[in-house]
mmCIF file of C-alpha atoms in Angstrom:
data_model
loop_
_atom_site.group_PDB
_atom_site.id
_atom_site.type_symbol
_atom_site.label_atom_id
_atom_site.label_comp_id
_atom_site.label_asym_id
_atom_site.label_seq_id
_atom_site.Cartn_x
_atom_site.Cartn_y
_atom_site.Cartn_z
ATOM 1 C CA MET A 25 -8.492 -23.681 2.911
ATOM 2 C CA VAL A 26 -4.386 -23.895 4.090
ATOM 3 C CA ALA A 27 -1.831 -24.030 1.065
ATOM 4 C CA LEU A 28 1.401 -25.615 2.228
ATOM 5 C CA LEU A 29 3.800 -24.650 -0.692
ATOM 6 C CA ALA A 30 6.785 -25.980 -0.759
ATOM 7 C CA LEU A 31 7.908 -26.427 3.339
ATOM 8 C CA GLY A 32 9.478 -29.739 3.295
ATOM 9 C CA LYS A 33 8.360 -32.650 5.071
ATOM 10 C CA SER A 34 9.921 -31.332 8.775
ATOM 11 C CA LEU A 35 8.211 -28.069 8.527
ATOM 12 C CA GLU A 36 5.397 -29.331 7.572
ATOM 13 C CA GLU A 37 4.795 -31.831 10.602
ATOM 14 C CA ARG A 38 5.504 -28.863 12.784
ATOM 15 C CA ILE A 39 3.002 -27.014 10.955
ATOM 16 C CA ILE A 40 0.053 -29.340 10.658
ATOM 17 C CA PRO A 41 -1.165 -29.739 14.240
ATOM 18 C CA PHE A 42 -2.292 -26.208 14.817
ATOM 19 C CA ILE A 43 -3.780 -25.983 11.287
ATOM 20 C CA GLY A 44 -6.634 -28.382 11.474
ATOM 21 C CA HIS A 45 -7.848 -30.853 8.597
ATOM 22 C CA ASP A 46 -8.504 -28.536 5.845
ATOM 23 C CA ILE A 47 -4.876 -28.436 4.058
ATOM 24 C CA VAL A 48 -3.392 -28.882 0.861
ATOM 25 C CA SER A 49 0.298 -29.425 0.199
ATOM 26 C CA CYS A 50 1.303 -28.270 -3.160
ATOM 27 C CA PRO A 51 5.639 -28.368 -3.674
ATOM 28 C CA THR A 52 5.223 -26.721 -7.163
ATOM 29 C CA ILE A 53 3.533 -23.498 -8.662
ATOM 30 C CA MET A 54 1.689 -25.839 -11.272
ATOM 31 C CA ARG A 55 0.000 -27.588 -8.578
ATOM 32 C CA LEU A 56 -1.125 -24.848 -6.914
ATOM 33 C CA VAL A 57 -2.173 -23.023 -9.707
ATOM 34 C CA SER A 58 -4.081 -25.693 -10.933
ATOM 35 C CA SER A 59 -5.881 -26.853 -7.460
ATOM 36 C CA ASN A 60 -9.079 -25.498 -6.421
ATOM 37 C CA VAL A 61 -7.697 -23.379 -3.727
ATOM 38 C CA SER A 62 -9.909 -20.776 -3.030
ATOM 39 C CA CYS A 63 -8.275 -16.777 -3.475
ATOM 40 C CA ARG A 64 -9.249 -15.790 0.130
ATOM 41 C CA ASP A 65 -7.595 -18.920 1.510
ATOM 42 C CA ILE A 66 -3.913 -18.723 3.386
ATOM 43 C CA ILE A 67 -0.493 -19.562 1.615
ATOM 44 C CA ILE A 68 2.134 -20.785 4.250
ATOM 45 C CA THR A 69 5.767 -20.859 2.645
ATOM 46 C CA LYS A 70 8.903 -19.956 2.633
ATOM 47 C CA ALA A 71 10.392 -16.144 2.875
ATOM 48 C CA SER A 72 13.037 -17.562 -0.059
ATOM 49 C CA PHE A 73 10.817 -19.010 -2.442
ATOM 50 C CA ALA A 74 11.615 -17.789 -5.933
ATOM 51 C CA ASP A 75 8.144 -18.566 -7.400
ATOM 52 C CA GLN A 76 6.194 -17.010 -4.628
ATOM 53 C CA LYS A 77 5.188 -13.750 -6.853
ATOM 54 C CA LYS A 78 4.676 -15.769 -9.639
ATOM 55 C CA ILE A 79 1.628 -17.723 -7.620
ATOM 56 C CA THR A 80 0.334 -14.660 -6.288
ATOM 57 C CA ASN A 81 0.139 -13.452 -9.963
ATOM 58 C CA ALA A 82 -1.280 -16.346 -10.951
ATOM 59 C CA LEU A 83 -3.810 -16.471 -8.806
ATOM 60 C CA GLY A 84 -4.983 -12.801 -9.299
ATOM 61 C CA SER A 85 -6.226 -12.113 -6.316
ATOM 62 C CA PRO A 86 -5.168 -10.655 -2.442
ATOM 63 C CA ARG A 87 -4.384 -13.331 -0.167
ATOM 64 C CA SER A 88 -2.764 -13.758 3.100
ATOM 65 C CA ILE A 89 0.564 -15.415 3.420
ATOM 66 C CA ILE A 90 2.731 -16.867 6.369
ATOM 67 C CA ALA A 91 6.139 -17.069 5.985
ATOM 68 C CA PHE A 92 9.333 -18.528 7.200
ATOM 69 C CA TYR A 93 12.538 -17.333 6.895
ATOM 70 C CA ASP A 94 16.134 -18.550 8.261
ATOM 71 C CA GLU A 95 17.026 -15.938 11.294
ATOM 72 C CA LYS A 96 20.570 -15.859 9.485
ATOM 73 C CA GLU A 97 19.301 -14.004 6.894
ATOM 74 C CA THR A 98 19.852 -10.105 6.946
ATOM 75 C CA MET A 99 17.518 -9.077 4.540
ATOM 76 C CA ILE A 100 13.759 -10.770 3.963
ATOM 77 C CA PRO A 101 12.688 -10.772 0.442
ATOM 78 C CA PRO A 102 9.169 -8.428 -0.481
ATOM 79 C CA LEU A 103 6.780 -11.011 -0.896
ATOM 80 C CA SER A 104 3.527 -9.984 -2.272
ATOM 81 C CA SER A 105 2.139 -6.232 -3.126
ATOM 82 C CA SER A 106 -1.206 -7.700 -3.176
ATOM 83 C CA GLY A 107 -1.433 -9.470 0.235
ATOM 84 C CA TYR A 108 -0.946 -9.911 3.840
ATOM 85 C CA THR A 109 2.255 -11.381 4.988
ATOM 86 C CA VAL A 110 3.153 -12.581 8.314
ATOM 87 C CA PHE A 111 7.084 -13.312 8.746
ATOM 88 C CA LEU A 112 7.626 -16.199 11.402
ATOM 89 C CA PRO A 113 11.810 -17.469 11.634
ATOM 90 C CA TYR A 114 12.278 -21.540 11.072
ATOM 91 C CA SER A 115 12.860 -21.247 15.149
ATOM 92 C CA PHE A 116 9.327 -20.194 15.691
ATOM 93 C CA THR A 117 7.621 -20.995 19.312
ATOM 94 C CA GLU A 118 3.651 -22.290 19.136
ATOM 95 C CA GLU A 119 3.067 -18.929 20.940
ATOM 96 C CA GLN A 120 3.753 -17.358 17.625
ATOM 97 C CA LEU A 121 2.750 -19.954 15.368
ATOM 98 C CA ARG A 122 -0.933 -19.721 17.039
ATOM 99 C CA LEU A 123 -0.645 -15.862 16.714
ATOM 100 C CA ALA A 124 0.423 -15.768 12.748
ATOM 101 C CA ILE A 125 -2.238 -18.044 12.210
ATOM 102 C CA LYS A 126 -5.036 -15.738 13.791
ATOM 103 C CA LYS A 127 -3.807 -12.893 12.747
ATOM 104 C CA ALA A 128 -3.647 -14.749 8.634
ATOM 105 C CA ASP A 129 -7.371 -16.132 9.196
ATOM 106 C CA HIS A 130 -8.452 -12.734 10.355
ATOM 107 C CA MET A 131 -6.554 -10.566 7.039
ATOM 108 C CA LYS A 132 -8.289 -13.231 4.503
ATOM 109 C CA SER A 133 -11.444 -12.439 6.141
ATOM 110 C CA ILE A 134 -11.405 -8.993 5.497
ATOM 111 C CA PHE A 135 -9.376 -8.676 2.120
ATOM 112 C CA GLY A 136 -11.834 -5.750 -0.273
ATOM 113 C CA THR A 137 -12.072 -3.567 2.843
ATOM 114 C CA ALA A 138 -9.345 -0.963 3.894
ATOM 115 C CA GLU A 139 -9.371 -2.352 7.497
ATOM 116 C CA GLU A 140 -7.039 -4.843 5.240
ATOM 117 C CA LYS A 141 -4.009 -2.112 5.433
ATOM 118 C CA ILE A 142 -5.458 1.359 7.192
ATOM 119 C CA ILE A 143 -4.632 0.050 10.513
ATOM 120 C CA GLY A 144 -6.773 1.403 14.111
ATOM 121 C CA SER A 145 -9.607 0.617 16.286
ATOM 122 C CA SER A 146 -10.158 4.352 17.511
ATOM 123 C CA LEU A 147 -13.753 5.785 16.406
ATOM 124 C CA ILE A 148 -11.891 8.180 13.915
ATOM 125 C CA MET A 149 -9.791 5.520 12.247
ATOM 126 C CA ARG A 150 -13.394 3.399 11.711
ATOM 127 C CA LYS A 151 -14.804 6.458 10.297
ATOM 128 C CA THR A 152 -11.775 7.057 7.892
ATOM 129 C CA ARG A 153 -11.917 3.639 7.003
ATOM 130 C CA LEU A 154 -15.733 3.720 6.122
ATOM 131 C CA LEU A 155 -14.841 6.700 3.878
ATOM 132 C CA ILE A 156 -12.392 4.670 2.031
ATOM 133 C CA GLU A 157 -14.034 1.803 1.726
ATOM 134 C CA LYS A 158 -17.210 3.570 0.158
ATOM 135 C CA ALA A 159 -14.931 5.303 -2.352
ATOM 136 C CA MET A 160 -13.666 1.560 -2.929
ATOM 137 C CA LYS A 161 -16.399 0.606 -4.083
ATOM 138 C CA THR A 162 -16.785 3.644 -6.849
ATOM 139 C CA ASN A 163 -14.447 5.041 -9.838
ATOM 140 C CA LEU A 164 -14.667 8.365 -8.877
ATOM 141 C CA PRO A 165 -12.001 11.091 -8.349
ATOM 142 C CA VAL A 166 -10.171 10.505 -4.728
ATOM 143 C CA HIS A 167 -8.742 13.731 -2.922
ATOM 144 C CA LEU A 168 -6.707 12.288 0.339
ATOM 145 C CA VAL A 169 -5.493 14.731 2.809
ATOM 146 C CA GLY A 170 -3.001 15.041 5.560
ATOM 147 C CA GLU A 171 -0.152 15.317 6.982
ATOM 148 C CA THR A 172 3.013 13.618 6.074
ATOM 149 C CA GLY A 173 2.946 9.987 7.182
ATOM 150 C CA THR A 174 -0.807 9.502 7.528
ATOM 151 C CA GLY A 175 -0.903 6.783 4.924
ATOM 152 C CA LYS A 176 -2.205 8.922 2.321
ATOM 153 C CA THR A 177 0.002 6.375 -0.128
ATOM 154 C CA LEU A 178 -1.554 3.424 1.410
ATOM 155 C CA ALA A 179 -5.167 4.404 0.866
ATOM 156 C CA ALA A 180 -4.325 5.680 -2.155
ATOM 157 C CA GLU A 181 -2.853 1.849 -2.863
ATOM 158 C CA THR A 182 -5.860 0.016 -0.877
ATOM 159 C CA ILE A 183 -8.732 1.866 -3.361
ATOM 160 C CA HIS A 184 -6.663 1.230 -6.546
ATOM 161 C CA ARG A 185 -6.329 -2.176 -5.454
ATOM 162 C CA TYR A 186 -9.540 -2.724 -4.794
ATOM 163 C CA SER A 187 -10.968 -2.559 -8.764
ATOM 164 C CA ASN A 188 -7.338 -3.358 -10.654
ATOM 165 C CA PRO A 189 -5.661 -5.938 -8.448
ATOM 166 C CA LYS A 190 -3.450 -6.782 -11.388
ATOM 167 C CA ARG A 191 -2.585 -3.384 -12.363
ATOM 168 C CA GLU A 192 -0.017 -1.281 -11.295
ATOM 169 C CA MET A 193 -0.667 2.489 -9.877
ATOM 170 C CA ILE A 194 0.882 5.121 -11.854
ATOM 171 C CA ARG A 195 2.323 7.529 -9.051
ATOM 172 C CA GLU A 196 4.032 10.567 -9.719
ATOM 173 C CA GLU A 197 5.005 13.549 -7.635
ATOM 174 C CA CYS A 198 3.519 16.653 -8.668
ATOM 175 C CA GLY A 199 6.892 19.032 -7.523
ATOM 176 C CA GLN A 200 8.452 16.562 -10.778
ATOM 177 C CA LEU A 201 6.101 18.085 -13.095
ATOM 178 C CA THR A 202 7.553 21.491 -13.439
ATOM 179 C CA THR A 203 10.180 21.065 -15.776
ATOM 180 C CA SER A 204 10.852 21.501 -19.307
ATOM 181 C CA LEU A 205 10.237 18.090 -19.596
ATOM 182 C CA THR A 206 6.738 17.572 -18.376
ATOM 183 C CA ASP A 207 4.431 17.106 -21.696
ATOM 184 C CA SER A 208 6.613 14.327 -22.308
ATOM 185 C CA ILE A 209 6.374 12.552 -19.179
ATOM 186 C CA LEU A 210 2.701 13.080 -19.274
ATOM 187 C CA PHE A 211 1.587 12.601 -22.787
ATOM 188 C CA GLY A 212 5.226 10.509 -24.056
ATOM 189 C CA HIS A 213 6.698 11.421 -27.526
ATOM 190 C CA THR A 214 7.513 10.037 -30.266
ATOM 191 C CA LYS A 215 11.261 9.122 -31.521
ATOM 192 C CA GLY A 216 12.908 12.353 -32.557
ATOM 193 C CA ALA A 217 9.977 14.480 -31.279
ATOM 194 C CA TYR A 218 13.044 16.724 -29.535
ATOM 195 C CA SER A 219 16.820 16.668 -29.578
ATOM 196 C CA GLY A 220 17.491 13.621 -27.484
ATOM 197 C CA ALA A 221 14.178 12.011 -27.796
ATOM 198 C CA VAL A 222 16.061 9.049 -29.245
ATOM 199 C CA GLU A 223 13.491 6.383 -28.859
ATOM 200 C CA GLU A 224 9.407 6.751 -28.108
ATOM 201 C CA ARG A 225 7.919 6.859 -24.805
ATOM 202 C CA LYS A 226 4.759 6.289 -23.000
ATOM 203 C CA GLY A 227 4.120 9.241 -20.634
ATOM 204 C CA LEU A 228 1.860 8.661 -17.330
ATOM 205 C CA ILE A 229 -1.641 9.074 -18.869
ATOM 206 C CA ALA A 230 -1.084 6.129 -21.504
ATOM 207 C CA LEU A 231 0.587 3.907 -18.478
ATOM 208 C CA ALA A 232 -2.346 4.725 -16.328
ATOM 209 C CA ASP A 233 -4.641 3.471 -18.750
ATOM 210 C CA LYS A 234 -7.378 1.137 -17.504
ATOM 211 C CA SER A 235 -5.675 1.477 -14.072
ATOM 212 C CA THR A 236 -5.437 4.390 -11.473
ATOM 213 C CA LEU A 237 -3.251 8.035 -11.843
ATOM 214 C CA PHE A 238 -2.181 8.895 -8.239
ATOM 215 C CA LEU A 239 -1.125 12.842 -7.883
ATOM 216 C CA ASP A 240 0.799 13.069 -4.801
ATOM 217 C CA GLU A 241 1.494 16.524 -3.367
ATOM 218 C CA ILE A 242 -1.112 18.115 -5.598
ATOM 219 C CA GLN A 243 -0.361 21.629 -4.092
ATOM 220 C CA ASP A 244 2.303 21.759 -6.004
ATOM 221 C CA LEU A 245 0.828 21.062 -9.386
ATOM 222 C CA SER A 246 1.185 24.379 -11.482
ATOM 223 C CA LEU A 247 -1.942 26.320 -13.157
ATOM 224 C CA GLU A 248 -0.632 25.310 -16.390
ATOM 225 C CA VAL A 249 -0.311 21.294 -15.905
ATOM 226 C CA GLN A 250 -3.359 21.957 -14.675
ATOM 227 C CA ALA A 251 -4.860 23.757 -17.641
ATOM 228 C CA LYS A 252 -3.139 20.290 -19.668
ATOM 229 C CA LEU A 253 -4.847 17.434 -17.322
ATOM 230 C CA LEU A 254 -8.360 18.753 -17.681
ATOM 231 C CA GLY A 255 -8.449 18.008 -21.426
ATOM 232 C CA VAL A 256 -7.425 14.841 -20.339
ATOM 233 C CA LEU A 257 -9.814 14.685 -17.874
ATOM 234 C CA GLU A 258 -12.934 15.861 -19.503
ATOM 235 C CA THR A 259 -12.308 13.819 -23.018
ATOM 236 C CA GLY A 260 -10.240 10.732 -22.158
ATOM 237 C CA THR A 261 -7.736 11.840 -25.004
ATOM 238 C CA PHE A 262 -4.484 13.140 -25.610
ATOM 239 C CA ARG A 263 -1.711 13.241 -28.293
ATOM 240 C CA ARG A 264 2.066 12.264 -28.080
ATOM 241 C CA LEU A 265 4.724 15.053 -28.438
ATOM 242 C CA GLY A 266 5.729 14.812 -31.763
ATOM 243 C CA SER A 267 2.298 13.056 -33.198
ATOM 244 C CA ASP A 268 -0.638 14.182 -34.049
ATOM 245 C CA LYS A 269 -2.622 11.196 -33.464
ATOM 246 C CA PRO A 270 -4.923 10.928 -30.701
ATOM 247 C CA MET A 271 -4.567 8.829 -28.036
ATOM 248 C CA HIS A 272 -7.259 7.601 -25.895
ATOM 249 C CA SER A 273 -6.410 6.826 -21.804
ATOM 250 C CA SER A 274 -9.346 5.562 -19.136
ATOM 251 C CA PHE A 275 -8.222 5.816 -15.907
ATOM 252 C CA ARG A 276 -8.921 6.854 -12.464
ATOM 253 C CA LEU A 277 -7.644 10.026 -10.728
ATOM 254 C CA ILE A 278 -6.516 9.967 -7.497
ATOM 255 C CA THR A 279 -4.889 13.270 -5.619
ATOM 256 C CA ALA A 280 -3.033 13.878 -2.260
ATOM 257 C CA GLY A 281 -1.542 16.543 -0.765
ATOM 258 C CA CYS A 282 -1.363 18.315 2.366
ATOM 259 C CA VAL A 283 -4.010 21.248 2.218
ATOM 260 C CA PRO A 284 -7.735 20.659 1.057
ATOM 261 C CA LEU A 285 -8.784 21.193 -2.291
ATOM 262 C CA LYS A 286 -10.744 24.332 -1.468
ATOM 263 C CA GLU A 287 -7.922 25.629 0.112
ATOM 264 C CA LEU A 288 -6.290 25.129 -2.758
ATOM 265 C CA VAL A 289 -8.800 27.095 -4.957
ATOM 266 C CA ARG A 290 -9.089 29.821 -2.253
ATOM 267 C CA THR A 291 -5.632 30.860 -2.298
ATOM 268 C CA LYS A 292 -5.618 30.416 -6.448
ATOM 269 C CA ARG A 293 -3.680 27.429 -6.374
ATOM 270 C CA MET A 294 -5.897 25.645 -8.560
ATOM 271 C CA ARG A 295 -8.047 26.620 -10.918
ATOM 272 C CA ASN A 296 -11.955 26.425 -10.624
ATOM 273 C CA ASP A 297 -12.720 24.053 -13.452
ATOM 274 C CA PHE A 298 -9.757 21.777 -12.599
ATOM 275 C CA PHE A 299 -11.198 21.641 -8.829
ATOM 276 C CA HIS A 300 -15.196 21.001 -10.007
ATOM 277 C CA ARG A 301 -13.599 18.184 -12.322
ATOM 278 C CA ILE A 302 -11.988 16.286 -9.540
ATOM 279 C CA ASN A 303 -13.673 17.643 -6.446
ATOM 280 C CA TYR A 304 -15.884 14.161 -5.741
ATOM 281 C CA ILE A 305 -14.772 12.705 -3.053
ATOM 282 C CA GLU A 306 -12.233 13.947 0.128
ATOM 283 C CA ILE A 307 -10.637 11.891 2.781
ATOM 284 C CA ARG A 308 -9.070 13.517 5.421
ATOM 285 C CA MET A 309 -6.422 10.969 6.684
ATOM 286 C CA PRO A 310 -5.918 11.709 11.001
ATOM 287 C CA SER A 311 -2.602 12.621 12.369
ATOM 288 C CA LEU A 312 -1.648 10.139 14.592
ATOM 289 C CA SER A 313 -1.800 12.255 17.684
ATOM 290 C CA GLU A 314 -5.925 12.270 16.808
ATOM 291 C CA HIS A 315 -5.581 8.039 17.181
ATOM 292 C CA MET A 316 -2.771 7.432 19.853
ATOM 293 C CA GLU A 317 -5.010 4.406 21.468
ATOM 294 C CA ASP A 318 -4.283 2.692 17.920
ATOM 295 C CA ILE A 319 -0.071 2.874 18.896
ATOM 296 C CA PRO A 320 -0.082 -0.506 20.089
ATOM 297 C CA GLU A 321 -1.951 -2.008 17.454
ATOM 298 C CA LEU A 322 0.028 -0.429 14.771
ATOM 299 C CA ILE A 323 3.443 -1.287 16.550
ATOM 300 C CA SER A 324 2.648 -5.071 15.941
ATOM 301 C CA LYS A 325 1.287 -4.390 12.786
ATOM 302 C CA CYS A 326 4.916 -2.822 12.135
ATOM 303 C CA GLU A 327 6.468 -6.055 13.621
ATOM 304 C CA MET A 328 4.206 -8.449 11.975
ATOM 305 C CA ASP A 329 5.597 -6.672 8.264
ATOM 306 C CA ASN A 330 9.004 -6.749 9.392
ATOM 307 C CA GLY A 331 9.362 -10.391 10.881
ATOM 308 C CA TYR A 332 10.204 -8.714 14.621
ATOM 309 C CA LEU A 333 7.638 -11.433 16.320
ATOM 310 C CA SER A 334 10.514 -13.217 18.108
ATOM 311 C CA GLU A 335 10.649 -10.458 20.334
ATOM 312 C CA PRO A 336 7.696 -7.981 20.411
ATOM 313 C CA ILE A 337 7.597 -4.955 22.059
ATOM 314 C CA VAL A 338 5.352 -5.479 25.252
ATOM 315 C CA ASP A 339 5.755 -1.811 27.296
ATOM 316 C CA TYR A 340 4.405 0.292 24.931
ATOM 317 C CA THR A 341 4.745 3.349 27.366
ATOM 318 C CA PRO A 342 8.181 5.091 25.364
ATOM 319 C CA PHE A 343 5.705 5.114 22.444
ATOM 320 C CA MET A 344 2.738 6.805 23.797
ATOM 321 C CA HIS A 345 3.749 10.550 22.569
ATOM 322 C CA GLU A 346 3.185 12.600 19.466
ATOM 323 C CA PHE A 347 4.651 11.862 16.620
ATOM 324 C CA SER A 348 5.545 14.741 13.971
ATOM 325 C CA GLY A 349 5.932 12.653 11.261
ATOM 326 C CA ASN A 350 3.350 10.071 12.500
ATOM 327 C CA VAL A 351 2.684 6.214 11.468
ATOM 328 C CA ARG A 352 5.928 6.456 9.410
ATOM 329 C CA GLU A 353 8.126 8.117 12.116
ATOM 330 C CA LEU A 354 6.678 4.921 14.607
ATOM 331 C CA TYR A 355 7.314 2.639 12.295
ATOM 332 C CA ARG A 356 11.012 3.919 12.203
ATOM 333 C CA ASP A 357 11.142 3.988 15.788
ATOM 334 C CA VAL A 358 10.126 0.293 15.924
ATOM 335 C CA LYS A 359 12.369 -0.672 13.637
ATOM 336 C CA LEU A 360 15.262 0.774 15.092
ATOM 337 C CA TYR A 361 14.814 -0.640 18.405
ATOM 338 C CA HIS A 362 14.246 -4.131 16.740
ATOM 339 C CA GLU A 363 17.515 -3.482 14.725
ATOM 340 C CA GLY A 364 19.449 -2.876 18.314
ATOM 341 C CA ILE A 365 20.160 0.823 17.234
ATOM 342 C CA GLN A 366 17.784 2.165 20.027
ATOM 343 C CA THR A 367 16.739 1.286 23.321
ATOM 344 C CA LEU A 368 13.287 1.824 25.007
ATOM 345 C CA ALA A 369 15.141 4.609 26.475
ATOM 346 C CA ASP A 370 16.045 6.121 23.770
ATOM 347 C CA ILE A 371 12.601 6.284 22.600
ATOM 348 C CA ARG A 372 11.104 7.406 25.245
ATOM 349 C CA ASP A 373 13.959 10.675 26.026
ATOM 350 C CA TYR A 374 13.084 11.327 22.209
#
């Protein structure tokens, strides 16, 4: 089923011939939430519709969205952190709409798999997705290893969202856990626990309860902090600064970095006992140079995510080279081209 949400009669009349008969028109948020629209159906709405986030929160599951926007708008607001959004301008062509519906229909059929976010049809990316999907179906610790820009954070979010679609993943850069406030950052503190503690604070451990704690750049985590985390991972209990009362937190741990865990142990940057506590599933995110055949597909995904469908890139040749920043750098160049800052010739000569 397709839900047409707050579009207006004229826009609905342009869209309906391309969708089919299984349509419900929902002009208000309560109409949609109280209807029998399946969580896996497509929602078609306006990018500027203020209640869109409320709808995705109320229905509580990832979904596929087609969002129309005014070309005069300089920015398109993000619509959903738990779905796949295809943006279309109000001046859409029939071909653009057909492509958007095809893509949205495909995406709604694969929610709950890594294919939803981890793009690439190459053999190495299919194998990587298979490992991610296996990790999604467990609650075991995961370590994601790879170069910058290979999608480690995206993979972590995908694994987290499968089991916790309504809860925020708590993320921290391990390089930030090197200050005198580390204990407060991790475990929180009571009011007056130390000079300057004017109010209570929840730490990362408490915030991650019944959710996921994502520690990025794990190679920067000191041995001292590893020892402190080890106790929490083993018992699930901790104490806030300034309190003797034990607290409990049950969370999934995902770590990421550019170094395999065994290498961190070998070079004595990771404690053996901490390693054995978190060394369950290690997934290597391939560099873009290992699957350059996926570049056209990645460019298409970037264009759809950012509303660049009016003049899509058709000549991929300038982009067919190695990127030191991997997919992140590729997406940057795609955006620079569509914003008129770079030409294809600039990218070719990069």
